[in-house]
């Protein structure tokens, strides 16, 4: 059984074709600059790596190019489209309509459309990807997997904002949370690694990449998460500020004469590691600059670590302790120094990082000491596999 996983962004289309018998990736790729006159399709199948420059004027053209490459009679990885059993689409926002993945129907498409105001940059390309597949493969089942769905189990005390109730009831302003597929995947893997049923496990999952979020997971369910109404909330990120005093935004508008668009740009694109360091949104660049003595870079790292530590502390209390802390995504999986900064000096709380283990690279692993009451783990995230598993479960 081959499942095609699609992740459509505003000008991109990422995909993986996964064989669900082996859970191995058969082929994967990325179409970039979709909509521009010169687009690029990067394709990889085993040792076969290729780059095609072509014109992909919309997502339909991108999906068509991907399907043609996969089924190319000379060197395609599958014979024809019938070899794709089903398709899974990553959809960023399912609002409070979807608490789990669903088979796509007309009603589901209407609901995803209703969520466009909540994710104006993300849901429209996902809809284009879905419509393209419906046209190109009308007889193949399609499934939507939502970034927000995992967090639908949060209790009202975690998802409501202390604003007048009408803003929640009339305008659906509440915490939704994001990165849900990643948090779900790593929390499930953590339970397996702890050798305990998911129902008995309390874990804090730290998705630290360009985007960052922490989630408190109890018994396999998200009970709190740091991203909110939008993916801007919570931790400091690569270019996003995370939570800041909301009055700062009013000051920028009222006293510095900025318009909301400019303010939006600053807090989404010019802040975080980039804004504080003045150098880069990439943790490696900022780390190198800090090592070379750059003070702003050093402060940016401190802020990044402290922001994660604050949320970690608050979820440790919310869960009344935890069995494990999991690090995932680009920074979480690779940046040993950052993990050390976040967990420094927490031994009295039962969180004992093993510096030797933390310094080693590898796949899924424990990086706490053997007698650490709270286990610390690194688990590489795999959202595509999680999506494919959901598709497989739904269609069978
Ligand atoms: P992601 O959004 O998950 O792709 O993560 C991107 C972030 O991971 C960037 O800030 C990278 O600097 C960071 N990253 C990736 N590899 C490493 C590494 N080996 N060491 C430190 N940071 C890394």
Short mmCIF file of N, CA and C and ligand atoms in Angstrom, two decimals, residues 207-211 238 273 280-286 304 328-336 338 361 381, ligand 1:
data_model
loop_
_atom_site.label_atom_id
_atom_site.label_comp_id
_atom_site.label_asym_id
_atom_site.label_seq_id
_atom_site.Cartn_x
_atom_site.Cartn_y
_atom_site.Cartn_z
N UNK A 207 8.81 21.04 20.43
CA UNK A 207 9.08 21.12 18.99
C UNK A 207 9.82 22.44 18.77
N UNK A 208 11.14 22.34 18.61
CA UNK A 208 11.96 23.55 18.47
C UNK A 208 12.62 23.55 17.11
N UNK A 209 12.13 24.42 16.25
CA UNK A 209 12.72 24.54 14.91
C UNK A 209 12.70 26.00 14.55
N UNK A 210 12.38 26.29 13.29
CA UNK A 210 12.17 27.69 12.95
C UNK A 210 10.91 28.19 13.64
N UNK A 211 9.87 27.34 13.62
CA UNK A 211 8.69 27.55 14.47
C UNK A 211 8.88 26.72 15.73
N UNK A 238 12.37 31.50 15.22
CA UNK A 238 13.40 31.99 14.30
C UNK A 238 13.20 33.46 13.94
N UNK A 273 14.99 35.05 16.89
CA UNK A 273 16.46 34.97 16.82
C UNK A 273 17.01 36.04 15.88
N UNK A 280 20.60 36.47 11.92
CA UNK A 280 20.03 35.33 11.23
C UNK A 280 18.92 34.71 12.05
N UNK A 281 18.03 34.01 11.35
CA UNK A 281 16.99 33.24 12.05
C UNK A 281 17.46 31.80 12.30
N UNK A 282 18.65 31.50 11.78
CA UNK A 282 19.16 30.13 11.85
C UNK A 282 20.02 29.98 13.11
N UNK A 283 19.65 29.03 13.95
CA UNK A 283 20.34 28.88 15.23
C UNK A 283 21.83 28.59 15.06
N UNK A 284 22.18 27.89 13.96
CA UNK A 284 23.60 27.60 13.75
C UNK A 284 24.40 28.88 13.54
N UNK A 285 23.85 29.80 12.71
CA UNK A 285 24.56 31.07 12.46
C UNK A 285 24.69 31.87 13.75
N UNK A 286 23.59 31.90 14.50
CA UNK A 286 23.60 32.70 15.73
C UNK A 286 24.58 32.08 16.73
N UNK A 304 16.13 32.67 23.71
CA UNK A 304 15.49 31.50 23.08
C UNK A 304 15.38 30.36 24.11
N UNK A 328 12.34 17.72 19.82
CA UNK A 328 12.22 17.35 18.40
C UNK A 328 12.35 18.58 17.50
N UNK A 329 12.37 18.33 16.18
CA UNK A 329 12.53 19.35 15.11
C UNK A 329 13.98 19.84 15.04
N UNK A 330 14.27 20.70 14.05
CA UNK A 330 15.65 21.06 13.71
C UNK A 330 16.55 21.39 14.89
N UNK A 331 16.09 22.27 15.76
CA UNK A 331 16.89 22.65 16.92
C UNK A 331 16.83 21.55 17.98
N UNK A 332 15.63 21.10 18.29
CA UNK A 332 15.46 20.09 19.33
C UNK A 332 16.25 18.81 19.06
N UNK A 333 16.32 18.43 17.78
CA UNK A 333 17.00 17.17 17.45
C UNK A 333 18.52 17.33 17.35
N UNK A 334 18.97 18.54 16.99
CA UNK A 334 20.39 18.70 16.65
C UNK A 334 21.22 19.60 17.56
N UNK A 335 20.57 20.53 18.25
CA UNK A 335 21.36 21.55 18.95
C UNK A 335 21.58 21.16 20.41
N UNK A 336 22.65 20.39 20.64
CA UNK A 336 22.91 19.88 21.99
C UNK A 336 23.12 21.01 23.00
N UNK A 338 21.86 24.00 22.98
CA UNK A 338 20.58 24.63 23.32
C UNK A 338 19.80 23.75 24.31
N UNK A 361 25.16 12.23 18.58
CA UNK A 361 24.11 12.31 17.56
C UNK A 361 23.44 10.96 17.43
N UNK A 381 11.13 14.03 14.61
CA UNK A 381 9.71 14.05 14.25
C UNK A 381 9.51 13.45 12.86
P1 LIG B 1 13.12 23.16 11.33
O1 LIG B 1 12.19 24.32 11.25
O2 LIG B 1 12.60 22.03 12.15
O3 LIG B 1 13.61 22.71 9.98
O4 LIG B 1 14.43 23.67 12.11
C1 LIG B 1 15.25 24.69 11.60
C2 LIG B 1 16.21 25.13 12.69
O5 LIG B 1 17.01 24.01 13.11
C3 LIG B 1 17.20 26.21 12.25
O6 LIG B 1 17.25 27.24 13.21
C4 LIG B 1 18.52 25.47 12.22
O7 LIG B 1 19.58 26.31 12.58
C5 LIG B 1 18.34 24.43 13.29
N1 LIG B 1 19.28 23.34 13.08
C6 LIG B 1 19.28 22.42 12.10
N2 LIG B 1 20.36 21.62 12.21
C7 LIG B 1 21.06 22.04 13.28
C8 LIG B 1 22.28 21.64 13.92
N3 LIG B 1 23.00 20.62 13.46
N4 LIG B 1 22.70 22.34 15.01
C9 LIG B 1 21.97 23.38 15.46
N5 LIG B 1 20.82 23.81 14.92
C10 LIG B 1 20.39 23.16 13.85
#
